[in-house]
Coordinates of C-alpha atoms and ligand atoms in Angstrom, one line a residue:
X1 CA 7.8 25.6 3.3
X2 CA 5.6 22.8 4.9
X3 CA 6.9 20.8 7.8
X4 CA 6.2 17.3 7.4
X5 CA 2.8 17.0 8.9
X6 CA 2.2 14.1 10.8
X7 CA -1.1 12.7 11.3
X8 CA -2.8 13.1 15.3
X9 CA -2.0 10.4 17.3
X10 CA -5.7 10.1 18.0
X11 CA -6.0 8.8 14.6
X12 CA -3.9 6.5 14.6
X13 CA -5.1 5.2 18.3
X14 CA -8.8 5.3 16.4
X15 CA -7.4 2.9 13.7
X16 CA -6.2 0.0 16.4
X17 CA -9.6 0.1 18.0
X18 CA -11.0 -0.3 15.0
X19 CA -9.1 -2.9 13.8
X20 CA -9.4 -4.4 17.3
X21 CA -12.8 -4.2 16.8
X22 CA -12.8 -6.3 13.7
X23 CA -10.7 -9.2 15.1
X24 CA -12.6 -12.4 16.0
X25 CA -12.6 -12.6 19.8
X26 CA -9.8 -14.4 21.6
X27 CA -7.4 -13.2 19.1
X28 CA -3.7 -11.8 18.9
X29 CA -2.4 -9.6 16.1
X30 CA 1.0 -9.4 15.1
X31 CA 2.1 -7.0 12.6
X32 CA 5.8 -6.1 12.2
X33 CA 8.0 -3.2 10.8
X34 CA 9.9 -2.6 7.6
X35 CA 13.0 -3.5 8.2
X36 CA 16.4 -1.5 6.5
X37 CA 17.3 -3.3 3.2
X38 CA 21.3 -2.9 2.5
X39 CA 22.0 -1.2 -0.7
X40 CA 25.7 -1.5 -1.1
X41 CA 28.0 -3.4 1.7
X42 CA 27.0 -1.2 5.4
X43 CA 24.7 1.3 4.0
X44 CA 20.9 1.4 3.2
X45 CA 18.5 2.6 1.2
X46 CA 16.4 5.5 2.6
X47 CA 14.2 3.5 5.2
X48 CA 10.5 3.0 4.2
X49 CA 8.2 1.4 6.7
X50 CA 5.6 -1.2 6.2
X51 CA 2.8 1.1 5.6
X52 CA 0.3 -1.8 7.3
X53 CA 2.6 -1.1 10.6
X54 CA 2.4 2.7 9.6
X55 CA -1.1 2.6 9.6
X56 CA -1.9 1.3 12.9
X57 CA 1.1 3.1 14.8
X58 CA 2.6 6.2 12.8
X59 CA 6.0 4.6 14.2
X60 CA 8.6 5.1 11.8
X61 CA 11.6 2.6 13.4
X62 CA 12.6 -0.7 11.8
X63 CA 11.9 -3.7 12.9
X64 CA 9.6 -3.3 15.6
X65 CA 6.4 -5.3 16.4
X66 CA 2.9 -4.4 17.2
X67 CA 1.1 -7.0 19.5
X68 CA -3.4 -6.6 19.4
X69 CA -4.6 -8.4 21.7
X70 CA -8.6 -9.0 22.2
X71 CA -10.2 -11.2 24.3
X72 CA -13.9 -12.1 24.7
X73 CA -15.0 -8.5 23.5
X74 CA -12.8 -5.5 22.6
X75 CA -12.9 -3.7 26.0
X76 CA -10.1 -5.0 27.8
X77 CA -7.9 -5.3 24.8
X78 CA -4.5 -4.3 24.5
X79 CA -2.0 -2.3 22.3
X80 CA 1.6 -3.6 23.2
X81 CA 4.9 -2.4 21.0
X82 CA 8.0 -4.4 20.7
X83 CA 10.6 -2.2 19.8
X84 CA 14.7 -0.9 19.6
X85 CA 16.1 -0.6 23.3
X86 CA 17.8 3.2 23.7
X87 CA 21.6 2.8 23.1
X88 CA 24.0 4.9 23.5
X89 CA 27.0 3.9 21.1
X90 CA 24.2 3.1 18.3
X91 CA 22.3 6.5 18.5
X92 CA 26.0 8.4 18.5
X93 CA 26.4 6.0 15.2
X94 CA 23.3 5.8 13.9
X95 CA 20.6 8.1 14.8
X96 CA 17.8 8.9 18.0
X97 CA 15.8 6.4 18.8
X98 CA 12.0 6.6 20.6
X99 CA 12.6 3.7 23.4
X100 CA 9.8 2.4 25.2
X101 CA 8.9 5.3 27.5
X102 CA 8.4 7.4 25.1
X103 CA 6.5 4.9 22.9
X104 CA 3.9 4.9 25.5
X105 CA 3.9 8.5 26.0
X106 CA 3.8 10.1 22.8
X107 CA 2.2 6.9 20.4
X108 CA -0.1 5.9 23.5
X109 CA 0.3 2.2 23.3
X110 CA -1.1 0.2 26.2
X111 CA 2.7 -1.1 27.1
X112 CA 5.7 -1.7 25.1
X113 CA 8.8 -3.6 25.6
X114 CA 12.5 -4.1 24.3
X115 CA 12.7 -6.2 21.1
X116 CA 15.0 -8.2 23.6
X117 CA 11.4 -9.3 25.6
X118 CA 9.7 -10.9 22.6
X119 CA 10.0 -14.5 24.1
X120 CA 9.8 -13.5 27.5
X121 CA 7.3 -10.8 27.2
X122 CA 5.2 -11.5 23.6
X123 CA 4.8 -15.8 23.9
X124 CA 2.9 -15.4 26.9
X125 CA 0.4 -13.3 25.1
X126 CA 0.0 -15.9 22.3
X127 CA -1.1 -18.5 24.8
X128 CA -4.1 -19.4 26.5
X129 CA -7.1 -17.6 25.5
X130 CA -5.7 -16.6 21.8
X131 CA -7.0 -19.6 19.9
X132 CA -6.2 -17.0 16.4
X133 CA -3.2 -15.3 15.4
X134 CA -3.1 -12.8 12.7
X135 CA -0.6 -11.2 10.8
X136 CA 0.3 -10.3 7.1
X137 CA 0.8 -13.1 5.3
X138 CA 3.3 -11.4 2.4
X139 CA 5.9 -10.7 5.3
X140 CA 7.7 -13.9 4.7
X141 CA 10.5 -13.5 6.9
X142 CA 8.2 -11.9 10.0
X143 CA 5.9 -15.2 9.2
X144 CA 8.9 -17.7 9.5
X145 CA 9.3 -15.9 12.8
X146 CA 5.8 -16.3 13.9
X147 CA 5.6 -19.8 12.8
X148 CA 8.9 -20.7 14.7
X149 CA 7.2 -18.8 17.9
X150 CA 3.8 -21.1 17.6
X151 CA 6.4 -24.2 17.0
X152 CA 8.5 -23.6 20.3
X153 CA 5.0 -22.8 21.9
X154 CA 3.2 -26.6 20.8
X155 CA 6.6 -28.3 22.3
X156 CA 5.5 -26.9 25.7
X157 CA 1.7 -28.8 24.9
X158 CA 2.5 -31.2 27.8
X159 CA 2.7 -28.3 30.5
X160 CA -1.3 -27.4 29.6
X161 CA 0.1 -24.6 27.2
X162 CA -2.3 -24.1 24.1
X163 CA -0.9 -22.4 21.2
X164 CA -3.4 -20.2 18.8
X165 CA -4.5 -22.8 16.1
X166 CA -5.8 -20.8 13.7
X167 CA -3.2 -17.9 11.7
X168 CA -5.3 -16.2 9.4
X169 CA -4.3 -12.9 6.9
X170 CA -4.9 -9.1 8.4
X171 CA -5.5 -8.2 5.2
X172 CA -9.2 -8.4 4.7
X173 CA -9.5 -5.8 7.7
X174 CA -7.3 -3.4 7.2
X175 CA -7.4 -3.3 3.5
X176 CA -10.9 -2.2 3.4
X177 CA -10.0 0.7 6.5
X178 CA -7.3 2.0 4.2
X179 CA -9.5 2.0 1.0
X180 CA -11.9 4.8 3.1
X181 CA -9.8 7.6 4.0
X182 CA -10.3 10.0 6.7
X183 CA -10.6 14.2 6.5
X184 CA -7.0 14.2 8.4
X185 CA -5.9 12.1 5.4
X186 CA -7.2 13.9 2.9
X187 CA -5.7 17.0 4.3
X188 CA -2.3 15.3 3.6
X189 CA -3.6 13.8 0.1
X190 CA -3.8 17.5 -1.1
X191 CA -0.9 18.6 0.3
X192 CA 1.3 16.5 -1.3
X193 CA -1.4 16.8 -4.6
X194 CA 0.0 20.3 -4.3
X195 CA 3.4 20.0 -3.8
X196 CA 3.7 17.4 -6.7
X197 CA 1.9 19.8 -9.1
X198 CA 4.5 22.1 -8.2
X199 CA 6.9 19.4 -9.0
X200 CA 5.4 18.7 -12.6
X201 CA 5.4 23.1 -13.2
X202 CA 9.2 22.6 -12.3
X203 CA 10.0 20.5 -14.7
X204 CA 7.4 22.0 -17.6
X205 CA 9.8 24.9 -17.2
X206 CA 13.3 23.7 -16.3
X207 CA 12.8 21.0 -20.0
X208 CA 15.1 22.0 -22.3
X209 CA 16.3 20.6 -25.8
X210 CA 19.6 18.4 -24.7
X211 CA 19.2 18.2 -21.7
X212 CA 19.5 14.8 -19.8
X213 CA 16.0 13.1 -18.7
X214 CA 17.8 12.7 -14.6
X215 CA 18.3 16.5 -15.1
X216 CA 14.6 16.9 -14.6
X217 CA 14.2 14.3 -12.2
X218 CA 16.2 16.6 -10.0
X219 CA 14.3 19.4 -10.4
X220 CA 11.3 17.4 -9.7
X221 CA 13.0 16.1 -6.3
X222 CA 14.4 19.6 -5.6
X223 CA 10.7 20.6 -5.4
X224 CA 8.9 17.3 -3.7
X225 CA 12.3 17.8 -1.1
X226 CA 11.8 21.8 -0.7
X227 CA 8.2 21.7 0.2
X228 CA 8.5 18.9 3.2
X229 CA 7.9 15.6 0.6
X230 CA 11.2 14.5 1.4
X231 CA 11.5 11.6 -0.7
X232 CA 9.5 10.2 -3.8
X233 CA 6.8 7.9 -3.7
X234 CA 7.5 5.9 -6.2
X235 CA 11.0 6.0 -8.6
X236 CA 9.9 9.1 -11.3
X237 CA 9.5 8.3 -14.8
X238 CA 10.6 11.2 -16.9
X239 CA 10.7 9.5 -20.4
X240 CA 11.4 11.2 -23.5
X241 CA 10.1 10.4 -27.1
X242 CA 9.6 6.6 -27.4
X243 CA 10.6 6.0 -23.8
X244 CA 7.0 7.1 -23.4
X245 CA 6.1 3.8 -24.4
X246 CA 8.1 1.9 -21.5
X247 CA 5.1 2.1 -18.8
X248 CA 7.6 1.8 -16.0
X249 CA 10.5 3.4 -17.4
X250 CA 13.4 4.4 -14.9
X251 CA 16.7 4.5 -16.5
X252 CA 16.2 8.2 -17.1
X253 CA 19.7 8.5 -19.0
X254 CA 18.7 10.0 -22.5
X255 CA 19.0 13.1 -23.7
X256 CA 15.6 15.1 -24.7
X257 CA 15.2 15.8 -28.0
X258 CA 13.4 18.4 -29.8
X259 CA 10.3 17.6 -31.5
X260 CA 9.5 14.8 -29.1
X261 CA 7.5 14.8 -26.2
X262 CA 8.8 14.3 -22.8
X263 CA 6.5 12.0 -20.3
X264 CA 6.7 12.7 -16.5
X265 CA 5.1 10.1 -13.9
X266 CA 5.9 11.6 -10.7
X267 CA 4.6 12.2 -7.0
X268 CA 6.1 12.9 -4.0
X269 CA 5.2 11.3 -0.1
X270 CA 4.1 12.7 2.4
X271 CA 3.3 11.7 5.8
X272 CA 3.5 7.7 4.1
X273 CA 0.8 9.0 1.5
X274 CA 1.6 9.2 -2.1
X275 CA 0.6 11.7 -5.0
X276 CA 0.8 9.8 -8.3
X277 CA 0.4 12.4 -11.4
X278 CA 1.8 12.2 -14.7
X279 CA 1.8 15.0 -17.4
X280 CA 3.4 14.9 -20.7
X281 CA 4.3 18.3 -22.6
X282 CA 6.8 18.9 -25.8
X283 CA 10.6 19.4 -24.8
X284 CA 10.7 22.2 -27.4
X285 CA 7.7 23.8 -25.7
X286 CA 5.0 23.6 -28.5
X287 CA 2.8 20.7 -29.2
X288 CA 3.3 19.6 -32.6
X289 CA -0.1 18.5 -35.2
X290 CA -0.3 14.9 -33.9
X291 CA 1.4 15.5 -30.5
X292 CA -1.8 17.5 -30.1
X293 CA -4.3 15.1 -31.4
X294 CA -3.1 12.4 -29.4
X295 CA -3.2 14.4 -26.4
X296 CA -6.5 15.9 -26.7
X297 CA -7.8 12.5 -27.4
X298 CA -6.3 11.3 -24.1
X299 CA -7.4 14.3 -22.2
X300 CA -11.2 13.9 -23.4
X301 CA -11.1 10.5 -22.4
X302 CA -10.0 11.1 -19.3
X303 CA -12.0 14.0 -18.1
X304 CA -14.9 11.9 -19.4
X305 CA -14.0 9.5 -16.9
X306 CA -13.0 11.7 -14.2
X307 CA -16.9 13.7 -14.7
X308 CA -18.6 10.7 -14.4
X309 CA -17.1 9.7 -11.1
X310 CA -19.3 9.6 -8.0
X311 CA -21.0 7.6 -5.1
X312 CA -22.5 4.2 -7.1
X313 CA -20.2 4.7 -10.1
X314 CA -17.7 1.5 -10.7
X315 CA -14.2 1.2 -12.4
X316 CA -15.6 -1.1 -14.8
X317 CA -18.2 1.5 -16.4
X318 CA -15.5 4.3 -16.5
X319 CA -13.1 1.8 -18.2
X320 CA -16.6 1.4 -20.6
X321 CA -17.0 5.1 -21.4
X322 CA -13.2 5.3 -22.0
X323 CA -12.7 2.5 -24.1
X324 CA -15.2 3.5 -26.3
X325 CA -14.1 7.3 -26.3
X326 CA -10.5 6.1 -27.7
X327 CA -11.7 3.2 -30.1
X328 CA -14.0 5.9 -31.7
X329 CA -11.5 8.6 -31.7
X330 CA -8.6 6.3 -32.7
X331 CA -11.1 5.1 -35.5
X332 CA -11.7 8.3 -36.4
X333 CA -8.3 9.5 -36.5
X334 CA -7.3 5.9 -38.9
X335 CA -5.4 4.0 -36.5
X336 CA -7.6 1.8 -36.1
X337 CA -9.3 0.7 -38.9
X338 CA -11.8 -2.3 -39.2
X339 CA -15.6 -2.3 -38.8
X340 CA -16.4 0.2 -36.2
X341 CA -19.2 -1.9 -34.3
X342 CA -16.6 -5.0 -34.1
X343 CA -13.9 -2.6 -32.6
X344 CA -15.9 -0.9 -30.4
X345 CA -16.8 -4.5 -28.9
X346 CA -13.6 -5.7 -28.9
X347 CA -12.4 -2.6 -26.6
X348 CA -9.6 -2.3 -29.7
X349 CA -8.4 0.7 -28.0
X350 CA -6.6 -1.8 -25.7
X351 CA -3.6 -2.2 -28.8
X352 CA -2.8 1.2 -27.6
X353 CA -4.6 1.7 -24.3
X354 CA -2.2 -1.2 -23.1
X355 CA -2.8 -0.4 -19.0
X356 CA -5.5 0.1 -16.3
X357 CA -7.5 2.8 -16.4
X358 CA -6.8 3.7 -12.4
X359 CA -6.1 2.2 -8.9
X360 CA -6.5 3.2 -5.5
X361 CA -4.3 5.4 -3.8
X362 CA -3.1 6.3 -0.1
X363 CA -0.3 5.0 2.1
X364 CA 1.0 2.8 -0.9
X365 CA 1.0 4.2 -4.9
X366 CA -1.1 1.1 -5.9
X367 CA -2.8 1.1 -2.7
X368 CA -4.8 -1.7 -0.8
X369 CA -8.4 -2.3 -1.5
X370 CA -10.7 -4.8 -3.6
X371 CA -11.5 -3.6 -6.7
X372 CA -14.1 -6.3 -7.0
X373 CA -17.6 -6.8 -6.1
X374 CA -18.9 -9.8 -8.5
X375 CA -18.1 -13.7 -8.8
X376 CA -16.6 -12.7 -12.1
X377 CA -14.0 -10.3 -10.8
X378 CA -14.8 -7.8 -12.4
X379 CA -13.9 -3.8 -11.3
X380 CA -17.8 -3.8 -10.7
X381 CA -17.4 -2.7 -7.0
X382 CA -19.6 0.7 -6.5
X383 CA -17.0 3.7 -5.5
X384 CA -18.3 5.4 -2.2
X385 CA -17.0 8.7 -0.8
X386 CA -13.7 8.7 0.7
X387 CA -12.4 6.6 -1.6
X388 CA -9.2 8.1 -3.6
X389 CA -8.2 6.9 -7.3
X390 CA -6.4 7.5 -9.7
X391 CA -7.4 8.2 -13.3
X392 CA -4.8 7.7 -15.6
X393 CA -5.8 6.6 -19.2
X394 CA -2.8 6.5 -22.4
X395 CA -1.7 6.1 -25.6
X396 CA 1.2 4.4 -26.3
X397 CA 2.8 4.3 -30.3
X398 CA 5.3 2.7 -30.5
X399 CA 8.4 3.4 -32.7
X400 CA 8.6 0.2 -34.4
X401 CA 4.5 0.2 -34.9
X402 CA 4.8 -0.3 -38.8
X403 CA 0.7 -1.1 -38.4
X404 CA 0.4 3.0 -38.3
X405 CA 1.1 6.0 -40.1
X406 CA 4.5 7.1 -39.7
X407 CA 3.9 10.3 -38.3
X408 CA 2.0 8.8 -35.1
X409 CA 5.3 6.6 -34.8
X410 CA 7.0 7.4 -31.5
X411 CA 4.3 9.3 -29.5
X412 CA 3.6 8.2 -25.9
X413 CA 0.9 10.5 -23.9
X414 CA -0.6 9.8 -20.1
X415 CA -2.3 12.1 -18.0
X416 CA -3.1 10.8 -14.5
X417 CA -4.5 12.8 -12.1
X418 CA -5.2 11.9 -8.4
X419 CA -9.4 12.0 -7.6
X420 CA -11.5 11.2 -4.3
X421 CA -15.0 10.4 -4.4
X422 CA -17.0 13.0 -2.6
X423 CA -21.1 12.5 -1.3
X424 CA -22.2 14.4 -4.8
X425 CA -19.0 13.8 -7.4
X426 CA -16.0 14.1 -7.0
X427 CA -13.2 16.5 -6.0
X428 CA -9.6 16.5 -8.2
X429 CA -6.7 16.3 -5.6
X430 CA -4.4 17.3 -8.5
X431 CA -5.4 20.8 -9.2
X432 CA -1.9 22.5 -10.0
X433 CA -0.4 20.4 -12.2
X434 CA -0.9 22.4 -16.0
X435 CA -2.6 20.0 -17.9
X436 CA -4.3 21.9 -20.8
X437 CA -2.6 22.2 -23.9
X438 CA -3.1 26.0 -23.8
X439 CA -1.9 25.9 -20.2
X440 CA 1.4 23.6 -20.5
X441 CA 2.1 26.0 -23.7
X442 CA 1.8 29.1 -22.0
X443 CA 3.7 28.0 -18.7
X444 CA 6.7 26.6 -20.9
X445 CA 6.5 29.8 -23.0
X446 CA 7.4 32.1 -19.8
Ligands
LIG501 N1 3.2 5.6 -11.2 C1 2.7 4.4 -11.4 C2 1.3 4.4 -11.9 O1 0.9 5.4 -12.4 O2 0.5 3.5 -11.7
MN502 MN1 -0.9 5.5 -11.2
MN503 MN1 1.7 7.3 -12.2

C-alpha cells in the first residue's frame, strides 16, 4: 500500500518564487482556496481544493488566501497565508485544523494570519506601493470579494491611500508553470499511472455478464482507494454497449450485456494529480469480428500517434497522422464511402472520431496550458519535454447510425493512455493497463 505521497515543501516554496518572479514589480497576488460545496442540507461533497492554490501552497483547507507580494524586485517579497483560526468546538465537530503556527512551520510561508485579519492585516498590503493586483479571474465569488476590498480601499483616497489600479488574470503565469512538470511530479504521475492500471485489470477481471455498470465502478474505486488514490479524479465512465457512444457518460445504472463491449474511462488522484486512462474490452471476455476491427483500427491509430510524439512534434500533426489513419481505415473497412482523396481532406473520420485527439494533464484532468502557438489557433504549439498528454483517439457508432452496416451498429471503442514528452520521445505513464487484444483476452480468460 502507498501512503499518499505528498510533494516536498521545497517544491512548492520553489513554485511561489517563481511565480513571484514572474509578477510585474509593485504587485500583490491574491489567490484563494476551494471552498466546501454543500451536497445535501449540512453535508458536503468530498472537499477538492483549487488546484491553482494547491499549486503554490500544497495547503489542503478551505477557504484560505494566499497573499504574493513583490515590490521593486523579487528579493524582499513575501508569502503571507490567510487562513482557519484553531477552534476547539469546530475541530471536536469537524476535523484538525493547521492554524497559523504551524502554517509557517511546516508550509514555510513568510507569515500568516487568521481569516479574521484580512481587513486589518491583508488591505494594508494592497496599498501603497501595489499599483497591480492579481488573481484568478474564473473565481467569481473570491473576485466580488477582491473588488469590494479595492472599493472600500478608493473611499479612503482622501487620506493619501492609493489602491492597486490595475487587476490583471494569474493565469498566463501559472498556466505555463503547470504545463512543464517537475521529476517530483512525475514521480507522482506514475504512481497513480500505476495504480489506475491496476484499477482498469480490476475491473477487466471482476466484468461479468449481468452485472450492473456501478458494480465495476466499485471495484475500480476499491482499487484507486486501496493503493493511497483515495478518491477519483474525475466521475468514471464505465459504459456498456451503446453507452460507449455518450463521451461523458455517468449514470452507470445498466446492466452489461453479453456480446457488447464495456467502455471504462477511469483514473484515480493522487497528491491533486490525475491519471486519465480508458480501455474498453468485451463483457463476455472475447472480442467479437467487428469488436476487433474497430479496436485494432483505434489502437493503430493511436500508437501511431503516441510513436511519433517527441520534443518539436505538435498536437495538430498527430491529430494529421490520425485522421488520416481512421479515414483510410474506415474507408477501407466501408464505412465511409466516397472519393478517398475528398475524405481524406475533409478529415471524414471526424463523423466517427467526434472528440480531441488529447489534452494536457496534471493537477486538473483537462489541465492548464495553451495548446496554441499561431494567430490561427491552431494546436500548432511544439511539445517540449516535461510536458504530459493525453492520447486518446475513438470510434463512436452509434445505435441508431442507419448510414452503416448493421453489424458496426452499437460499437463504442477509446483507448487513452497518459504520455510525457521526454528529451528523445516519449515515455508512456500508463504501462499496466492491458490494452492489447491478446492481452485484455488472456487477463479476462484467468
Ligand atoms: N476523462 C475525460 C477525458 O478523457 O478527457
Ligand atoms: Mn482524457
Ligand atoms: Mn478519459
Amino acid at each position: 500500500m502507498i501512503k499518499n505521497t505528498l510533494l516536498p515543501v521545497a517544491e512548492f516554496c520553489q513554485r511561489r518564487k517563481t511565480f513571484i518572479d514572474q509578477m510585474p514589480i509593485n504587485s500583490i497576488a491574491l489567490i484563494a482556496a476551494g471552498s466546501e460545496v454543500t451536497r445535501s442540507n449540512d453535508t458536503e461533497y468530498p472537499f477538492c481544493q483549487n488546484k491553482h492554490f494547491y499549486y503554490l501552497t500544497g495547503f489542503n483547507e478551505p477557504d484560505a488566501v494566499l497573499a504574493l507580494i513583490k515590490g521593486n524586485d523579487s528579493t524582499a517579497a513575501q508569502s503571507v497565508l490567510f487562513s482557519r483560526k484553531k477552534d476547539t468546538l469546530q475541530e471536536i465537530w469537524h476535523g484538525r485544523r493547521v492554524g497559523q503556527v504551524q502554517a509557517i512551520d511546516v508550509y514555510k510561508f513568510d507569515n500568516c494570519f487568521s481569516l479574521d485579519e484580512v481587513d486589518e492585516q491583508l488591505l494594508p498590503l494592497m496599498v501603497g506601493k501595489a499599483s497591480v493586483l492579481i488573481c484568478q479571474h474564473e473565481q467569481s465569488d473570491f473576485q466580488q470579494k477582491v473588488l469590494s476590498w479595492l472599493a472600500q480601499l478608493r473611499k479612503s483616497a482622501r487620506t493619501g491611500i492609493k489602491a492597486p489600479a490595475a487587476l490583471i488574470d494569474c493565469s498566463d503565469i501559472i498556466n505555463e508553470m503547470r504545463l512543464h512538470k517537475s521529476n517530483a511530479e512525475l514521480d507522482i504521475m506514475r504512481q497513480v499511472n500505476v495504480i489506475s492500471g491496476a484499477a482498469h485489470q480490476r475491473a477487466m477481471q471482476q466484468t461479468q455478464v449481468g452485472k450492473f455498470e456501478y458494480q465495476i465502478e466499485a471495484e475500480l474505486l476499491h482499487e484507486f482507494a486501496t493503493n493511497g488514490a483515495r478518491y477519483p479524479a474525475y466521475s468514471s465512465i464505465v459504459a456498456g454497449g451503446d453507452n460507449a457512444n455518450i463521451l461523458h457518460y455517468t449514470d452507470n445504472d445498466e446492466t452489461l450485456n453479453n456480446g457488447d463491449l464495456l467502455l471504462i474511462d477511469a483514473g484515480g488522484e493522487l497528491a491533486g494529480y490525475a491519471a486519465d486512462i480508458t480501455r474498453t474490452f468485451p463483457v463476455n471476455g472475447k472480442f467479437s469480428a467487428e469488436q476487433n476491427t474497430i479496436y485494432q483500427l483505434v489502437l493503430d491509430s493511436q500508437n501511431l500517434a503516441i510513436d511519433a510524439i517527441k520534443p518539436g512534434q505538435t498536437l495538430a500533426e498527430l491529430n494529421r497522422i490520425v485522421c488520416n489513419f481512421l479515414t483510410q481505415g474506415l474507408y477501407d473497412l466501408g464505412i465511409l464511402q466516397g472519393n478517398l482523396n475528398v475524405l481524406l481532406a475533409q478529415r471524414a473520420c471526424k463523423k466517427y472520431f467526434i472528440h480531441g485527439l488529447g489534452h494536457w494533464l496534471g493537477l486538473d484532468v483537462h489541465d492548464v496550458g495553451d495548446y496554441h502557438a499561431s494567430p490561427q489557433r491552431e494546436q500548432l504549439r511544439a511539445f517540449v519535454a516535461g510536458m504530459v498528454m493525453t492520447i486518446e483517439p475513438g470510434i463512436y457508432i452509434p445505435r441508431t447510425d442507419k448510414t452503416v452496416d448493421e453489424k458496426w451498429r452499437g460499437i463504442g471503442v477509446r483507448i487513452e493512455d497518459n504520455i510525457l514528452v521526454t528529451a528523445t520521445g516519449f515515455e508512456n505513464l500508463t504501462v499496466n493497463a492491458p490494452k492489447t487484444i491478446a492481452d485484455i483476452e488472456a487477463l479476462m480468460a484467468q
